[in-house]
Amino acid sequence: CLQGLQEYLAPGDVVVDVGTGSGILAMAAALLGARRVVAVDVDPVAVRVARANVDLNRLQWAVEVLEGSTDAAWRSLQGIQPGGAQLVVANLLTPIIVELAPALARMVVPGGRVLASGIAAGQEGDAEAALEEAGLEVEGRTVEDGWVLVVAQRGKAG
């Protein structure tokens, strides 16, 4: 996902980090020029760690860390940029990406991208099928050290 952020993030973009964990991708997005990042995780310990990391790195101006589901991220996103984010990153295991694919697709603006990683090599077909079923077009994948990044774009017309 970090390589995907470097490739696809444009200065001023709004980014959502689903399953933020330590907050590393959210902080990287801010440092790469995101105007605003909404980071969300269902694990309260991960949320505390991510908030501490954001504070330690003085990135509160750009990164909001929320405890909750994709619904929490969507509600916050509507106050920042109604309609969605330019980039949604999800570094999660394949079954979670498959389950969340409709929510990930909903959070991205037309022309925006979902960067899904944490996918074990050989499981990318499941993730790609779920993202396509959710209305995204898979435009590429990168495999490195047994892990896959899937890049999917929401069509400009809808």
Tab-separated table of N, CA and C in Angstrom:
chain	number	residue	atom	x	y	z
A	1	CYS	N	0.826	-1.205	0.000
A	1	CYS	CA	0.000	0.000	0.000
A	1	CYS	C	0.858	1.252	0.000
A	2	LEU	N	1.989	1.205	0.677
A	2	LEU	CA	2.845	2.390	0.708
A	2	LEU	C	3.341	2.735	-0.694
A	3	GLN	N	3.736	1.725	-1.446
A	3	GLN	CA	4.141	1.974	-2.835
A	3	GLN	C	2.972	2.508	-3.653
A	4	GLY	N	1.786	1.992	-3.418
A	4	GLY	CA	0.596	2.468	-4.112
A	4	GLY	C	0.284	3.918	-3.764
A	5	LEU	N	0.442	4.276	-2.489
A	5	LEU	CA	0.255	5.672	-2.092
A	5	LEU	C	1.230	6.576	-2.831
A	6	GLN	N	2.473	6.151	-2.918
A	6	GLN	CA	3.484	6.956	-3.606
A	6	GLN	C	3.133	7.133	-5.081
A	7	GLU	N	2.533	6.115	-5.665
A	7	GLU	CA	2.206	6.178	-7.091
A	7	GLU	C	0.912	6.926	-7.380
A	8	TYR	N	-0.110	6.733	-6.548
A	8	TYR	CA	-1.437	7.224	-6.894
A	8	TYR	C	-1.900	8.469	-6.136
A	9	LEU	N	-1.280	8.806	-5.024
A	9	LEU	CA	-1.726	9.955	-4.255
A	9	LEU	C	-1.261	11.247	-4.897
A	10	ALA	N	-2.199	12.153	-5.092
A	10	ALA	CA	-1.868	13.487	-5.615
A	10	ALA	C	-1.990	14.494	-4.477
A	11	PRO	N	-1.152	15.522	-4.476
A	11	PRO	CA	-1.252	16.536	-3.424
A	11	PRO	C	-2.678	17.078	-3.337
A	12	GLY	N	-3.191	17.180	-2.109
A	12	GLY	CA	-4.538	17.680	-1.888
A	12	GLY	C	-5.615	16.624	-1.853
A	13	ASP	N	-5.266	15.367	-2.147
A	13	ASP	CA	-6.255	14.288	-2.108
A	13	ASP	C	-6.769	14.058	-0.693
A	14	VAL	N	-7.964	13.523	-0.615
A	14	VAL	CA	-8.528	13.025	0.632
A	14	VAL	C	-8.381	11.506	0.586
A	15	VAL	N	-7.935	10.931	1.707
A	15	VAL	CA	-7.627	9.502	1.780
A	15	VAL	C	-8.361	8.890	2.966
A	16	VAL	N	-8.835	7.666	2.791
A	16	VAL	CA	-9.403	6.882	3.888
A	16	VAL	C	-8.518	5.648	4.062
A	17	ASP	N	-8.126	5.384	5.307
A	17	ASP	CA	-7.326	4.207	5.652
A	17	ASP	C	-8.201	3.293	6.503
A	18	VAL	N	-8.670	2.207	5.902
A	18	VAL	CA	-9.556	1.261	6.582
A	18	VAL	C	-8.704	0.166	7.223
A	19	GLY	N	-8.878	-0.019	8.527
A	19	GLY	CA	-8.052	-0.980	9.250
A	19	GLY	C	-6.676	-0.388	9.494
A	20	THR	N	-6.637	0.808	10.026
A	20	THR	CA	-5.400	1.585	10.105
A	20	THR	C	-4.302	0.951	10.949
A	21	GLY	N	-4.669	0.144	11.939
A	21	GLY	CA	-3.631	-0.474	12.768
A	21	GLY	C	-2.807	0.582	13.478
A	22	SER	N	-1.516	0.625	13.216
A	22	SER	CA	-0.615	1.593	13.858
A	22	SER	C	-0.752	2.997	13.283
A	23	GLY	N	-1.461	3.127	12.161
A	23	GLY	CA	-1.623	4.422	11.520
A	23	GLY	C	-0.542	4.753	10.509
A	24	ILE	N	0.324	3.810	10.206
A	24	ILE	CA	1.470	4.089	9.335
A	24	ILE	C	1.048	4.558	7.945
A	25	LEU	N	0.038	3.933	7.357
A	25	LEU	CA	-0.382	4.349	6.018
A	25	LEU	C	-1.070	5.715	6.056
A	26	ALA	N	-1.854	5.964	7.096
A	26	ALA	CA	-2.506	7.271	7.229
A	26	ALA	C	-1.457	8.371	7.359
A	27	MET	N	-0.441	8.137	8.182
A	27	MET	CA	0.614	9.133	8.354
A	27	MET	C	1.413	9.309	7.068
A	28	ALA	N	1.686	8.222	6.384
A	28	ALA	CA	2.413	8.314	5.107
A	28	ALA	C	1.618	9.131	4.104
A	29	ALA	N	0.310	8.912	4.057
A	29	ALA	CA	-0.531	9.681	3.124
A	29	ALA	C	-0.432	11.175	3.436
A	30	ALA	N	-0.476	11.532	4.714
A	30	ALA	CA	-0.356	12.944	5.093
A	30	ALA	C	0.996	13.497	4.666
A	31	LEU	N	2.051	12.751	4.919
A	31	LEU	CA	3.398	13.211	4.566
A	31	LEU	C	3.607	13.281	3.056
A	32	LEU	N	2.833	12.489	2.302
A	32	LEU	CA	2.931	12.516	0.835
A	32	LEU	C	2.044	13.596	0.211
A	33	GLY	N	1.317	14.349	1.052
A	33	GLY	CA	0.571	15.480	0.519
A	33	GLY	C	-0.936	15.408	0.598
A	34	ALA	N	-1.487	14.371	1.241
A	34	ALA	CA	-2.945	14.316	1.381
A	34	ALA	C	-3.428	15.539	2.158
A	35	ARG	N	-4.522	16.095	1.720
A	35	ARG	CA	-5.129	17.232	2.421
A	35	ARG	C	-5.726	16.785	3.744
A	36	ARG	N	-6.332	15.613	3.737
A	36	ARG	CA	-6.980	15.069	4.932
A	36	ARG	C	-7.016	13.559	4.821
A	37	VAL	N	-6.823	12.884	5.971
A	37	VAL	CA	-6.867	11.427	6.027
A	37	VAL	C	-7.811	11.020	7.154
A	38	VAL	N	-8.745	10.136	6.827
A	38	VAL	CA	-9.615	9.533	7.829
A	38	VAL	C	-9.124	8.101	8.005
A	39	ALA	N	-8.676	7.791	9.228
A	39	ALA	CA	-8.167	6.457	9.532
A	39	ALA	C	-9.129	5.793	10.509
A	40	VAL	N	-9.510	4.572	10.227
A	40	VAL	CA	-10.503	3.896	11.059
A	40	VAL	C	-10.054	2.474	11.354
A	41	ASP	N	-10.389	2.011	12.564
A	41	ASP	CA	-10.099	0.633	12.954
A	41	ASP	C	-11.141	0.213	13.982
A	42	VAL	N	-11.510	-1.056	13.964
A	42	VAL	CA	-12.478	-1.573	14.926
A	42	VAL	C	-11.818	-1.960	16.244
A	43	ASP	N	-10.507	-2.078	16.262
A	43	ASP	CA	-9.769	-2.495	17.454
A	43	ASP	C	-9.399	-1.267	18.293
A	44	PRO	N	-9.927	-1.158	19.525
A	44	PRO	CA	-9.632	0.014	20.341
A	44	PRO	C	-8.143	0.173	20.665
A	45	VAL	N	-7.422	-0.925	20.787
A	45	VAL	CA	-5.978	-0.835	21.046
A	45	VAL	C	-5.269	-0.235	19.832
A	46	ALA	N	-5.633	-0.678	18.642
A	46	ALA	CA	-5.041	-0.117	17.424
A	46	ALA	C	-5.334	1.370	17.331
A	47	VAL	N	-6.539	1.773	17.678
A	47	VAL	CA	-6.924	3.185	17.626
A	47	VAL	C	-6.066	4.006	18.582
A	48	ARG	N	-5.872	3.505	19.798
A	48	ARG	CA	-5.022	4.228	20.763
A	48	ARG	C	-3.599	4.353	20.231
A	49	VAL	N	-3.068	3.277	19.666
A	49	VAL	CA	-1.707	3.301	19.126
A	49	VAL	C	-1.613	4.272	17.954
A	50	ALA	N	-2.587	4.214	17.038
A	50	ALA	CA	-2.568	5.106	15.876
A	50	ALA	C	-2.649	6.562	16.313
A	51	ARG	N	-3.526	6.862	17.272
A	51	ARG	CA	-3.636	8.244	17.755
A	51	ARG	C	-2.327	8.710	18.388
A	52	ALA	N	-1.700	7.835	19.167
A	52	ALA	CA	-0.416	8.190	19.783
A	52	ALA	C	0.645	8.440	18.716
A	53	ASN	N	0.660	7.613	17.677
A	53	ASN	CA	1.635	7.798	16.599
A	53	ASN	C	1.383	9.095	15.829
A	54	VAL	N	0.126	9.407	15.580
A	54	VAL	CA	-0.219	10.664	14.896
A	54	VAL	C	0.229	11.847	15.751
A	55	ASP	N	-0.039	11.786	17.050
A	55	ASP	CA	0.385	12.863	17.953
A	55	ASP	C	1.905	12.985	17.989
A	56	LEU	N	2.587	11.858	18.135
A	56	LEU	CA	4.050	11.848	18.202
A	56	LEU	C	4.678	12.479	16.958
A	57	ASN	N	4.032	12.261	15.820
A	57	ASN	CA	4.545	12.790	14.551
A	57	ASN	C	3.922	14.139	14.173
A	58	ARG	N	3.135	14.698	15.084
A	58	ARG	CA	2.517	16.025	14.906
A	58	ARG	C	1.720	16.127	13.597
A	59	LEU	N	0.916	15.109	13.342
A	59	LEU	CA	0.130	15.079	12.109
A	59	LEU	C	-1.369	15.220	12.363
A	60	GLN	N	-1.739	15.729	13.544
A	60	GLN	CA	-3.152	15.892	13.882
A	60	GLN	C	-3.864	16.809	12.896
A	61	TRP	N	-3.152	17.725	12.278
A	61	TRP	CA	-3.742	18.662	11.311
A	61	TRP	C	-4.283	17.933	10.078
A	62	ALA	N	-3.769	16.742	9.814
A	62	ALA	CA	-4.160	16.036	8.599
A	62	ALA	C	-4.858	14.707	8.840
A	63	VAL	N	-4.581	14.061	9.971
A	63	VAL	CA	-5.059	12.692	10.190
A	63	VAL	C	-6.057	12.653	11.351
A	64	GLU	N	-7.229	12.121	11.065
A	64	GLU	CA	-8.250	11.870	12.080
A	64	GLU	C	-8.352	10.365	12.262
A	65	VAL	N	-8.166	9.889	13.485
A	65	VAL	CA	-8.243	8.452	13.774
A	65	VAL	C	-9.544	8.184	14.511
A	66	LEU	N	-10.335	7.264	13.969
A	66	LEU	CA	-11.637	6.921	14.531
A	66	LEU	C	-11.704	5.453	14.914
A	67	GLU	N	-12.399	5.175	16.000
A	67	GLU	CA	-12.703	3.788	16.342
A	67	GLU	C	-14.047	3.458	15.730
A	68	GLY	N	-14.092	2.380	14.967
A	68	GLY	CA	-15.356	1.960	14.387
A	68	GLY	C	-15.170	1.316	13.032
A	69	SER	N	-16.287	1.193	12.366
A	69	SER	CA	-16.350	0.504	11.082
A	69	SER	C	-16.206	1.495	9.929
A	70	THR	N	-16.403	0.986	8.744
A	70	THR	CA	-16.389	1.842	7.558
A	70	THR	C	-17.505	2.877	7.625
A	71	ASP	N	-18.580	2.591	8.361
A	71	ASP	CA	-19.655	3.580	8.514
A	71	ASP	C	-19.149	4.825	9.232
A	72	ALA	N	-18.307	4.645	10.238
A	72	ALA	CA	-17.726	5.787	10.958
A	72	ALA	C	-16.860	6.611	10.016
A	73	ALA	N	-16.081	5.937	9.188
A	73	ALA	CA	-15.232	6.638	8.222
A	73	ALA	C	-16.094	7.404	7.225
A	74	TRP	N	-17.181	6.796	6.756
A	74	TRP	CA	-18.066	7.438	5.783
A	74	TRP	C	-18.684	8.706	6.370
A	75	ARG	N	-19.158	8.612	7.613
A	75	ARG	CA	-19.768	9.794	8.249
A	75	ARG	C	-18.760	10.933	8.353
A	76	SER	N	-17.554	10.642	8.779
A	76	SER	CA	-16.524	11.674	8.886
A	76	SER	C	-16.171	12.229	7.516
A	77	LEU	N	-16.060	11.364	6.556
A	77	LEU	CA	-15.699	11.757	5.193
A	77	LEU	C	-16.712	12.741	4.620
A	78	GLN	N	-17.985	12.564	4.933
A	78	GLN	CA	-19.021	13.450	4.399
A	78	GLN	C	-18.850	14.882	4.898
A	79	GLY	N	-18.246	15.049	6.072
A	79	GLY	CA	-17.983	16.382	6.577
A	79	GLY	C	-16.744	17.017	5.960
A	80	ILE	N	-15.910	16.223	5.342
A	80	ILE	CA	-14.665	16.706	4.736
A	80	ILE	C	-14.839	16.910	3.239
A	81	GLN	N	-15.364	15.881	2.598
A	81	GLN	CA	-15.521	15.908	1.145
A	81	GLN	C	-16.708	15.018	0.764
A	82	PRO	N	-17.908	15.572	0.740
A	82	PRO	CA	-19.072	14.759	0.400
A	82	PRO	C	-18.858	14.048	-0.942
A	83	GLY	N	-19.250	12.803	-0.959
A	83	GLY	CA	-19.105	12.030	-2.183
A	83	GLY	C	-17.975	11.024	-2.130
A	84	GLY	N	-16.987	11.245	-1.282
A	84	GLY	CA	-15.949	10.246	-1.143
A	84	GLY	C	-14.537	10.785	-1.218
A	85	ALA	N	-13.604	9.863	-1.143
A	85	ALA	CA	-12.177	10.166	-1.145
A	85	ALA	C	-11.571	9.809	-2.503
A	86	GLN	N	-10.442	10.417	-2.804
A	86	GLN	CA	-9.729	10.059	-4.030
A	86	GLN	C	-9.045	8.698	-3.887
A	87	LEU	N	-8.618	8.385	-2.663
A	87	LEU	CA	-7.952	7.100	-2.410
A	87	LEU	C	-8.509	6.465	-1.148
A	88	VAL	N	-8.744	5.171	-1.221
A	88	VAL	CA	-9.091	4.367	-0.052
A	88	VAL	C	-8.055	3.260	0.016
A	89	VAL	N	-7.364	3.170	1.156
A	89	VAL	CA	-6.383	2.108	1.340
A	89	VAL	C	-6.916	1.121	2.366
A	90	ALA	N	-6.697	-0.149	2.101
A	90	ALA	CA	-7.152	-1.206	3.001
A	90	ALA	C	-6.098	-2.298	3.017
A	91	ASN	N	-5.271	-2.302	4.046
A	91	ASN	CA	-4.247	-3.329	4.211
A	91	ASN	C	-4.806	-4.360	5.192
A	92	LEU	N	-5.601	-5.263	4.649
A	92	LEU	CA	-6.372	-6.234	5.427
A	92	LEU	C	-6.272	-7.608	4.797
A	93	LEU	N	-6.589	-8.624	5.555
A	93	LEU	CA	-6.590	-9.973	4.996
A	93	LEU	C	-7.705	-10.123	3.970
A	94	THR	N	-7.506	-11.031	3.033
A	94	THR	CA	-8.429	-11.211	1.915
A	94	THR	C	-9.892	-11.355	2.329
A	95	PRO	N	-10.231	-12.214	3.302
A	95	PRO	CA	-11.657	-12.348	3.640
A	95	PRO	C	-12.284	-11.038	4.117
A	96	ILE	N	-11.501	-10.188	4.758
A	96	ILE	CA	-12.035	-8.904	5.229
A	96	ILE	C	-12.219	-7.955	4.054
A	97	ILE	N	-11.272	-7.959	3.121
A	97	ILE	CA	-11.420	-7.141	1.917
A	97	ILE	C	-12.664	-7.567	1.143
A	98	VAL	N	-12.869	-8.864	1.025
A	98	VAL	CA	-14.049	-9.383	0.314
A	98	VAL	C	-15.325	-8.897	1.014
A	99	GLU	N	-15.360	-8.982	2.337
A	99	GLU	CA	-16.534	-8.559	3.098
A	99	GLU	C	-16.774	-7.048	2.980
A	100	LEU	N	-15.698	-6.276	2.992
A	100	LEU	CA	-15.822	-4.815	2.988
A	100	LEU	C	-15.856	-4.188	1.595
A	101	ALA	N	-15.718	-4.985	0.546
A	101	ALA	CA	-15.623	-4.437	-0.813
A	101	ALA	C	-16.732	-3.429	-1.141
A	102	PRO	N	-18.002	-3.696	-0.838
A	102	PRO	CA	-19.030	-2.690	-1.150
A	102	PRO	C	-18.801	-1.362	-0.411
A	103	ALA	N	-18.392	-1.430	0.836
A	103	ALA	CA	-18.134	-0.211	1.609
A	103	ALA	C	-16.915	0.530	1.074
A	104	LEU	N	-15.889	-0.209	0.680
A	104	LEU	CA	-14.690	0.428	0.115
A	104	LEU	C	-15.050	1.155	-1.176
A	105	ALA	N	-15.845	0.507	-2.009
A	105	ALA	CA	-16.246	1.104	-3.288
A	105	ALA	C	-17.100	2.347	-3.071
A	106	ARG	N	-17.952	2.317	-2.068
A	106	ARG	CA	-18.833	3.458	-1.792
A	106	ARG	C	-18.033	4.687	-1.374
A	107	MET	N	-16.894	4.477	-0.713
A	107	MET	CA	-16.134	5.592	-0.162
A	107	MET	C	-15.245	6.307	-1.163
A	108	VAL	N	-15.134	5.799	-2.381
A	108	VAL	CA	-14.230	6.398	-3.360
A	108	VAL	C	-15.040	7.173	-4.411
A	109	VAL	N	-14.541	8.362	-4.755
A	109	VAL	CA	-15.214	9.201	-5.754
A	109	VAL	C	-15.050	8.591	-7.142
A	110	PRO	N	-15.913	8.953	-8.074
A	110	PRO	CA	-15.700	8.518	-9.456
A	110	PRO	C	-14.295	8.931	-9.924
A	111	GLY	N	-13.588	7.991	-10.490
A	111	GLY	CA	-12.211	8.222	-10.924
A	111	GLY	C	-11.191	7.927	-9.837
A	112	GLY	N	-11.665	7.744	-8.595
A	112	GLY	CA	-10.772	7.433	-7.476
A	112	GLY	C	-10.419	5.961	-7.427
A	113	ARG	N	-9.493	5.636	-6.526
A	113	ARG	CA	-8.980	4.265	-6.466
A	113	ARG	C	-9.045	3.672	-5.066
A	114	VAL	N	-9.184	2.357	-5.048
A	114	VAL	CA	-9.030	1.559	-3.837
A	114	VAL	C	-7.725	0.794	-3.988
A	115	LEU	N	-6.867	0.913	-2.967
A	115	LEU	CA	-5.625	0.144	-2.919
A	115	LEU	C	-5.819	-0.911	-1.843
A	116	ALA	N	-5.960	-2.162	-2.250
A	116	ALA	CA	-6.209	-3.263	-1.317
A	116	ALA	C	-4.974	-4.145	-1.238
A	117	SER	N	-4.467	-4.306	-0.025
A	117	SER	CA	-3.300	-5.181	0.157
A	117	SER	C	-3.494	-5.996	1.427
A	118	GLY	N	-2.480	-6.777	1.766
A	118	GLY	CA	-2.624	-7.747	2.833
A	118	GLY	C	-3.198	-9.041	2.272
A	119	ILE	N	-3.165	-9.130	0.958
A	119	ILE	CA	-3.720	-10.271	0.231
A	119	ILE	C	-2.588	-11.262	-0.044
A	120	ALA	N	-2.719	-12.461	0.471
A	120	ALA	CA	-1.704	-13.482	0.217
A	120	ALA	C	-1.742	-13.886	-1.255
A	121	ALA	N	-0.560	-14.051	-1.845
A	121	ALA	CA	-0.477	-14.480	-3.247
A	121	ALA	C	-1.303	-15.746	-3.421
A	122	GLY	N	-2.094	-15.768	-4.479
A	122	GLY	CA	-2.992	-16.886	-4.745
A	122	GLY	C	-4.416	-16.591	-4.326
A	123	GLN	N	-4.615	-15.564	-3.490
A	123	GLN	CA	-5.953	-15.190	-3.044
A	123	GLN	C	-6.460	-13.919	-3.727
A	124	GLU	N	-5.633	-13.355	-4.594
A	124	GLU	CA	-6.018	-12.081	-5.208
A	124	GLU	C	-7.278	-12.191	-6.060
A	125	GLY	N	-7.540	-13.364	-6.617
A	125	GLY	CA	-8.744	-13.553	-7.435
A	125	GLY	C	-10.012	-13.289	-6.636
A	126	ASP	N	-10.043	-13.733	-5.380
A	126	ASP	CA	-11.212	-13.500	-4.526
A	126	ASP	C	-11.401	-12.012	-4.268
A	127	ALA	N	-10.307	-11.332	-3.947
A	127	ALA	CA	-10.381	-9.893	-3.666
A	127	ALA	C	-10.791	-9.134	-4.924
A	128	GLU	N	-10.193	-9.468	-6.041
A	128	GLU	CA	-10.513	-8.782	-7.299
A	128	GLU	C	-11.975	-8.987	-7.681
A	129	ALA	N	-12.482	-10.210	-7.543
A	129	ALA	CA	-13.877	-10.490	-7.883
A	129	ALA	C	-14.823	-9.684	-6.998
A	130	ALA	N	-14.521	-9.590	-5.701
A	130	ALA	CA	-15.370	-8.839	-4.784
A	130	ALA	C	-15.350	-7.346	-5.113
A	131	LEU	N	-14.174	-6.816	-5.430
A	131	LEU	CA	-14.077	-5.394	-5.771
A	131	LEU	C	-14.821	-5.095	-7.070
A	132	GLU	N	-14.703	-5.991	-8.045
A	132	GLU	CA	-15.424	-5.794	-9.311
A	132	GLU	C	-16.929	-5.907	-9.105
A	133	GLU	N	-17.352	-6.861	-8.294
A	133	GLU	CA	-18.779	-7.013	-8.007
A	133	GLU	C	-19.326	-5.765	-7.304
A	134	ALA	N	-18.464	-5.075	-6.563
A	134	ALA	CA	-18.865	-3.854	-5.861
A	134	ALA	C	-18.861	-2.630	-6.779
A	135	GLY	N	-18.500	-2.822	-8.056
A	135	GLY	CA	-18.567	-1.730	-9.008
A	135	GLY	C	-17.247	-1.071	-9.362
A	136	LEU	N	-16.153	-1.665	-8.929
A	136	LEU	CA	-14.838	-1.131	-9.257
A	136	LEU	C	-14.226	-1.906	-10.408
A	137	GLU	N	-13.303	-1.279	-11.108
A	137	GLU	CA	-12.583	-1.949	-12.183
A	137	GLU	C	-11.137	-2.185	-11.735
A	138	VAL	N	-10.751	-3.455	-11.683
A	138	VAL	CA	-9.371	-3.772	-11.305
A	138	VAL	C	-8.467	-3.342	-12.439
A	139	GLU	N	-7.514	-2.464	-12.120
A	139	GLU	CA	-6.624	-1.965	-13.161
A	139	GLU	C	-5.192	-2.442	-13.001
A	140	GLY	N	-4.919	-3.166	-11.943
A	140	GLY	CA	-3.568	-3.688	-11.818
A	140	GLY	C	-3.346	-4.395	-10.499
A	141	ARG	N	-2.234	-5.101	-10.459
A	141	ARG	CA	-1.827	-5.777	-9.224
A	141	ARG	C	-0.311	-5.845	-9.195
A	142	THR	N	0.221	-5.815	-7.999
A	142	THR	CA	1.654	-5.948	-7.769
A	142	THR	C	1.849	-7.076	-6.772
A	143	VAL	N	2.793	-7.964	-7.064
A	143	VAL	CA	3.103	-9.059	-6.153
A	143	VAL	C	4.526	-8.874	-5.660
A	144	GLU	N	4.683	-8.935	-4.341
A	144	GLU	CA	6.015	-8.800	-3.751
A	144	GLU	C	6.100	-9.655	-2.488
A	145	ASP	N	7.088	-10.508	-2.441
A	145	ASP	CA	7.342	-11.354	-1.268
A	145	ASP	C	6.099	-12.118	-0.802
A	146	GLY	N	5.322	-12.620	-1.746
A	146	GLY	CA	4.153	-13.423	-1.401
A	146	GLY	C	2.905	-12.641	-1.046
A	147	TRP	N	2.958	-11.305	-1.190
A	147	TRP	CA	1.805	-10.458	-0.894
A	147	TRP	C	1.407	-9.681	-2.130
A	148	VAL	N	0.119	-9.368	-2.219
A	148	VAL	CA	-0.423	-8.730	-3.419
A	148	VAL	C	-1.083	-7.396	-3.065
A	149	LEU	N	-0.838	-6.398	-3.906
A	149	LEU	CA	-1.572	-5.130	-3.872
A	149	LEU	C	-2.473	-5.135	-5.093
A	150	VAL	N	-3.770	-4.941	-4.875
A	150	VAL	CA	-4.724	-4.826	-5.971
A	150	VAL	C	-5.165	-3.363	-6.056
A	151	VAL	N	-5.084	-2.812	-7.263
A	151	VAL	CA	-5.507	-1.433	-7.503
A	151	VAL	C	-6.801	-1.488	-8.318
A	152	ALA	N	-7.854	-0.869	-7.764
A	152	ALA	CA	-9.153	-0.872	-8.440
A	152	ALA	C	-9.669	0.559	-8.491
A	153	GLN	N	-10.267	0.911	-9.639
A	153	GLN	CA	-10.735	2.277	-9.858
A	153	GLN	C	-12.242	2.290	-10.020
A	154	ARG	N	-12.859	3.335	-9.472
A	154	ARG	CA	-14.290	3.547	-9.693
A	154	ARG	C	-14.434	4.315	-10.995
A	155	GLY	N	-15.320	3.845	-11.844
A	155	GLY	CA	-15.544	4.485	-13.122
A	155	GLY	C	-15.961	5.935	-12.957
A	156	LYS	N	-15.555	6.761	-13.897
A	156	LYS	CA	-15.844	8.202	-13.834
A	156	LYS	C	-17.335	8.496	-13.959
A	157	ALA	N	-18.058	7.611	-14.620
A	157	ALA	CA	-19.497	7.836	-14.809
A	157	ALA	C	-20.316	7.372	-13.615
A	158	GLY	N	-19.713	6.648	-12.671
A	158	GLY	CA	-20.542	6.207	-11.552
A	158	GLY	C	-19.835	5.211	-10.763
